[in-house]
Structures are given as structure tokens and as C-alpha cells.
């Protein structure tokens, strides 16, 4: 986004995002009733649990067709040392700790009530 990682988060952003997704779904369903088509609604969301915690994952998951969890860029040029970009599993040698890996991120979404069939894992290439 325009402000990168510097945007100020407000507590009302969480329910407002849920309401925004619900309105999108309502509008897409109304159009689908006219055309006979189903219009998919998805969101690209953070693999970082502390960021994903700002989304009502279970509620929004009922609205979305699926989440595109951005399970990459766990590490990069912003780190003082090199590391895996998208580690599948955690490593005790990872200086960032045990939460920066695909296994932890997807487990977090599942623990918050998102069905596995609604989670797409982002893969870097």
C-alpha cells in the first residue's frame, strides 16, 4: 500500500474490514443472481500471526471463498543476516524465532477456525 508498514492500525479497522468483505460478498451475490454466475471473493492476507490477528479470521472466512496466505518474505533484505524466504518448518537456528514459517502460519489460521479448504498457501518462485 501507499504507506507500506507504517499505516496506523485502529481497533475499529477489524470489524470494518469484516463489514467491507460482507458488503463485497452481498454485491457479488446480487450480481450473480442476475448473471447466474458465482463470483469469487478472496483476500491476500499476512502470514504473520500478529498481523493476521487483526482480522476476524473465522467470520471473514465464512464470507470469502478462500484466503491467499502470503507465506513468503518471512526473511529478506530487511534482515541483518540471510535466511530462508519461505521456510516450511521452523528452525531453532532461525533468529526470528519459531513463528516465521509456513507450518506455524497455516496452523494459526486453522486454530482461529478457518477451514483448511479455504486456505491457499503462497509459494515464492
PDB file of C-alpha atoms in Angstrom:
ATOM      1  CA  UNK A   1       0.000   0.000   0.000  1.00  0.00           C
ATOM      2  CA  UNK A   2       0.897   3.659  -0.152  1.00  0.00           C
ATOM      3  CA  UNK A   3       2.088   3.737   3.434  1.00  0.00           C
ATOM      4  CA  UNK A   4       3.862   0.363   3.492  1.00  0.00           C
ATOM      5  CA  UNK A   5       4.168  -0.935   7.043  1.00  0.00           C
ATOM      6  CA  UNK A   6       3.701   2.499   8.605  1.00  0.00           C
ATOM      7  CA  UNK A   7      -0.108   2.700   8.450  1.00  0.00           C
ATOM      8  CA  UNK A   8      -1.658   3.289  11.831  1.00  0.00           C
ATOM      9  CA  UNK A   9      -3.979   0.482  12.910  1.00  0.00           C
ATOM     10  CA  UNK A  10      -7.151   1.436  14.738  1.00  0.00           C
ATOM     11  CA  UNK A  11      -9.278  -1.066  16.706  1.00  0.00           C
ATOM     12  CA  UNK A  12     -12.312  -0.277  14.554  1.00  0.00           C
ATOM     13  CA  UNK A  13     -10.383  -1.441  11.476  1.00  0.00           C
ATOM     14  CA  UNK A  14     -11.025  -5.075  12.442  1.00  0.00           C
ATOM     15  CA  UNK A  15     -14.847  -5.009  12.375  1.00  0.00           C
ATOM     16  CA  UNK A  16     -14.778  -2.519   9.492  1.00  0.00           C
ATOM     17  CA  UNK A  17     -12.775  -4.983   7.378  1.00  0.00           C
ATOM     18  CA  UNK A  18     -15.305  -7.713   8.184  1.00  0.00           C
ATOM     19  CA  UNK A  19     -18.148  -5.372   7.198  1.00  0.00           C
ATOM     20  CA  UNK A  20     -16.358  -4.406   3.979  1.00  0.00           C
ATOM     21  CA  UNK A  21     -15.931  -8.054   2.986  1.00  0.00           C
ATOM     22  CA  UNK A  22     -19.600  -8.738   3.821  1.00  0.00           C
ATOM     23  CA  UNK A  23     -20.673  -5.842   1.599  1.00  0.00           C
ATOM     24  CA  UNK A  24     -18.457  -7.073  -1.236  1.00  0.00           C
ATOM     25  CA  UNK A  25     -19.992 -10.547  -0.877  1.00  0.00           C
ATOM     26  CA  UNK A  26     -23.517  -9.070  -0.882  1.00  0.00           C
ATOM     27  CA  UNK A  27     -22.842  -7.102  -4.059  1.00  0.00           C
ATOM     28  CA  UNK A  28     -21.173 -10.048  -5.805  1.00  0.00           C
ATOM     29  CA  UNK A  29     -24.067 -12.335  -4.870  1.00  0.00           C
ATOM     30  CA  UNK A  30     -26.574  -9.782  -6.183  1.00  0.00           C
ATOM     31  CA  UNK A  31     -24.720  -9.647  -9.495  1.00  0.00           C
ATOM     32  CA  UNK A  32     -24.517 -13.440  -9.510  1.00  0.00           C
ATOM     33  CA  UNK A  33     -28.292 -13.664  -9.102  1.00  0.00           C
ATOM     34  CA  UNK A  34     -28.631 -11.638 -12.311  1.00  0.00           C
ATOM     35  CA  UNK A  35     -25.998 -13.475 -14.334  1.00  0.00           C
ATOM     36  CA  UNK A  36     -26.295 -16.991 -12.924  1.00  0.00           C
ATOM     37  CA  UNK A  37     -22.600 -16.967 -12.021  1.00  0.00           C
ATOM     38  CA  UNK A  38     -20.732 -17.274  -8.756  1.00  0.00           C
ATOM     39  CA  UNK A  39     -18.190 -14.506  -8.298  1.00  0.00           C
ATOM     40  CA  UNK A  40     -15.280 -15.488  -6.094  1.00  0.00           C
ATOM     41  CA  UNK A  41     -14.116 -13.262  -3.292  1.00  0.00           C
ATOM     42  CA  UNK A  42     -10.710 -13.794  -1.729  1.00  0.00           C
ATOM     43  CA  UNK A  43      -8.187 -11.807   0.259  1.00  0.00           C
ATOM     44  CA  UNK A  44      -4.398 -11.881   0.261  1.00  0.00           C
ATOM     45  CA  UNK A  45      -3.539 -11.878   3.947  1.00  0.00           C
ATOM     46  CA  UNK A  46      -0.444 -11.857   6.097  1.00  0.00           C
ATOM     47  CA  UNK A  47       1.324 -14.998   7.232  1.00  0.00           C
ATOM     48  CA  UNK A  48       2.457 -13.087  10.318  1.00  0.00           C
ATOM     49  CA  UNK A  49       0.134 -14.143  13.145  1.00  0.00           C
ATOM     50  CA  UNK A  50       0.392 -10.766  14.886  1.00  0.00           C
ATOM     51  CA  UNK A  51      -0.901  -9.077  11.721  1.00  0.00           C
ATOM     52  CA  UNK A  52      -3.490 -11.770  10.912  1.00  0.00           C
ATOM     53  CA  UNK A  53      -4.798 -11.379  14.473  1.00  0.00           C
ATOM     54  CA  UNK A  54      -6.237  -8.037  13.386  1.00  0.00           C
ATOM     55  CA  UNK A  55      -8.675  -9.887  11.090  1.00  0.00           C
ATOM     56  CA  UNK A  56     -11.715 -11.735  12.382  1.00  0.00           C
ATOM     57  CA  UNK A  57     -10.436 -14.813  10.554  1.00  0.00           C
ATOM     58  CA  UNK A  58     -13.350 -17.172  11.226  1.00  0.00           C
ATOM     59  CA  UNK A  59     -16.020 -14.550  10.455  1.00  0.00           C
ATOM     60  CA  UNK A  60     -14.309 -13.291   7.321  1.00  0.00           C
ATOM     61  CA  UNK A  61     -13.590 -16.895   6.326  1.00  0.00           C
ATOM     62  CA  UNK A  62     -17.336 -17.527   6.129  1.00  0.00           C
ATOM     63  CA  UNK A  63     -17.630 -14.620   3.683  1.00  0.00           C
ATOM     64  CA  UNK A  64     -14.607 -15.340   1.497  1.00  0.00           C
ATOM     65  CA  UNK A  65     -14.238 -18.206  -0.916  1.00  0.00           C
ATOM     66  CA  UNK A  66     -10.639 -18.514   0.246  1.00  0.00           C
ATOM     67  CA  UNK A  67      -7.677 -16.797   1.868  1.00  0.00           C
ATOM     68  CA  UNK A  68      -4.430 -16.373  -0.066  1.00  0.00           C
ATOM     69  CA  UNK A  69      -1.990 -16.513   2.846  1.00  0.00           C
ATOM     70  CA  UNK A  70       1.227 -14.781   1.813  1.00  0.00           C
ATOM     71  CA  UNK A  71       3.576 -17.439   3.166  1.00  0.00           C
ATOM     72  CA  UNK A  72       6.735 -15.891   1.790  1.00  0.00           C
ATOM     73  CA  UNK A  73       9.022 -12.997   2.610  1.00  0.00           C
ATOM     74  CA  UNK A  74       9.498 -14.268   6.148  1.00  0.00           C
ATOM     75  CA  UNK A  75      13.039 -13.061   5.633  1.00  0.00           C
ATOM     76  CA  UNK A  76      14.666 -10.702   3.163  1.00  0.00           C
ATOM     77  CA  UNK A  77      16.955  -7.739   2.615  1.00  0.00           C
ATOM     78  CA  UNK A  78      15.431  -6.136   5.703  1.00  0.00           C
ATOM     79  CA  UNK A  79      17.132  -8.772   7.921  1.00  0.00           C
ATOM     80  CA  UNK A  80      20.725  -8.403   9.162  1.00  0.00           C
ATOM     81  CA  UNK A  81      21.554 -11.969   8.005  1.00  0.00           C
ATOM     82  CA  UNK A  82      20.399 -14.278   5.223  1.00  0.00           C
ATOM     83  CA  UNK A  83      17.726 -16.861   5.892  1.00  0.00           C
ATOM     84  CA  UNK A  84      15.054 -18.870   4.102  1.00  0.00           C
ATOM     85  CA  UNK A  85      12.477 -16.767   2.260  1.00  0.00           C
ATOM     86  CA  UNK A  86       9.630 -19.203   2.868  1.00  0.00           C
ATOM     87  CA  UNK A  87      10.613 -21.953   5.315  1.00  0.00           C
ATOM     88  CA  UNK A  88       8.127 -24.792   5.509  1.00  0.00           C
ATOM     89  CA  UNK A  89       9.049 -25.600   9.107  1.00  0.00           C
ATOM     90  CA  UNK A  90      10.617 -23.637  11.914  1.00  0.00           C
ATOM     91  CA  UNK A  91      14.244 -23.976  12.867  1.00  0.00           C
ATOM     92  CA  UNK A  92      15.830 -23.488  16.281  1.00  0.00           C
ATOM     93  CA  UNK A  93      18.567 -21.628  14.388  1.00  0.00           C
ATOM     94  CA  UNK A  94      16.165 -19.036  12.971  1.00  0.00           C
ATOM     95  CA  UNK A  95      16.956 -15.772  14.792  1.00  0.00           C
ATOM     96  CA  UNK A  96      13.383 -14.566  14.169  1.00  0.00           C
ATOM     97  CA  UNK A  97      12.013 -17.340  16.372  1.00  0.00           C
ATOM     98  CA  UNK A  98       9.591 -20.223  15.860  1.00  0.00           C
ATOM     99  CA  UNK A  99       6.686 -18.305  14.301  1.00  0.00           C
ATOM    100  CA  UNK A 100       8.128 -17.345  10.924  1.00  0.00           C
ATOM    101  CA  UNK A 101       7.380 -20.421   8.810  1.00  0.00           C
ATOM    102  CA  UNK A 102       4.553 -21.843   6.710  1.00  0.00           C
ATOM    103  CA  UNK A 103       3.637 -24.554   9.217  1.00  0.00           C
ATOM    104  CA  UNK A 104       3.135 -22.059  12.045  1.00  0.00           C
ATOM    105  CA  UNK A 105       1.238 -19.562   9.887  1.00  0.00           C
ATOM    106  CA  UNK A 106      -1.239 -22.073   8.486  1.00  0.00           C
ATOM    107  CA  UNK A 107      -1.652 -23.630  11.927  1.00  0.00           C
ATOM    108  CA  UNK A 108      -2.576 -20.187  13.234  1.00  0.00           C
ATOM    109  CA  UNK A 109      -5.336 -19.760  10.633  1.00  0.00           C
ATOM    110  CA  UNK A 110      -6.669 -23.246  11.395  1.00  0.00           C
ATOM    111  CA  UNK A 111      -6.627 -22.538  15.145  1.00  0.00           C
ATOM    112  CA  UNK A 112      -8.786 -19.464  14.542  1.00  0.00           C
ATOM    113  CA  UNK A 113     -11.495 -21.510  12.820  1.00  0.00           C
ATOM    114  CA  UNK A 114     -10.610 -21.135   9.151  1.00  0.00           C
ATOM    115  CA  UNK A 115     -11.339 -24.420   7.319  1.00  0.00           C
ATOM    116  CA  UNK A 116      -8.298 -25.923   5.577  1.00  0.00           C
ATOM    117  CA  UNK A 117     -10.181 -25.967   2.257  1.00  0.00           C
ATOM    118  CA  UNK A 118     -10.331 -22.155   2.379  1.00  0.00           C
ATOM    119  CA  UNK A 119      -6.583 -21.627   2.800  1.00  0.00           C
ATOM    120  CA  UNK A 120      -4.265 -21.196  -0.168  1.00  0.00           C
ATOM    121  CA  UNK A 121      -0.550 -21.219   0.594  1.00  0.00           C
ATOM    122  CA  UNK A 122       1.503 -18.599  -1.237  1.00  0.00           C
ATOM    123  CA  UNK A 123       4.610 -20.044  -2.879  1.00  0.00           C
ATOM    124  CA  UNK A 124       7.567 -17.908  -3.975  1.00  0.00           C
ATOM    125  CA  UNK A 125       9.286 -18.584  -7.260  1.00  0.00           C
TER     126      UNK A 125
END
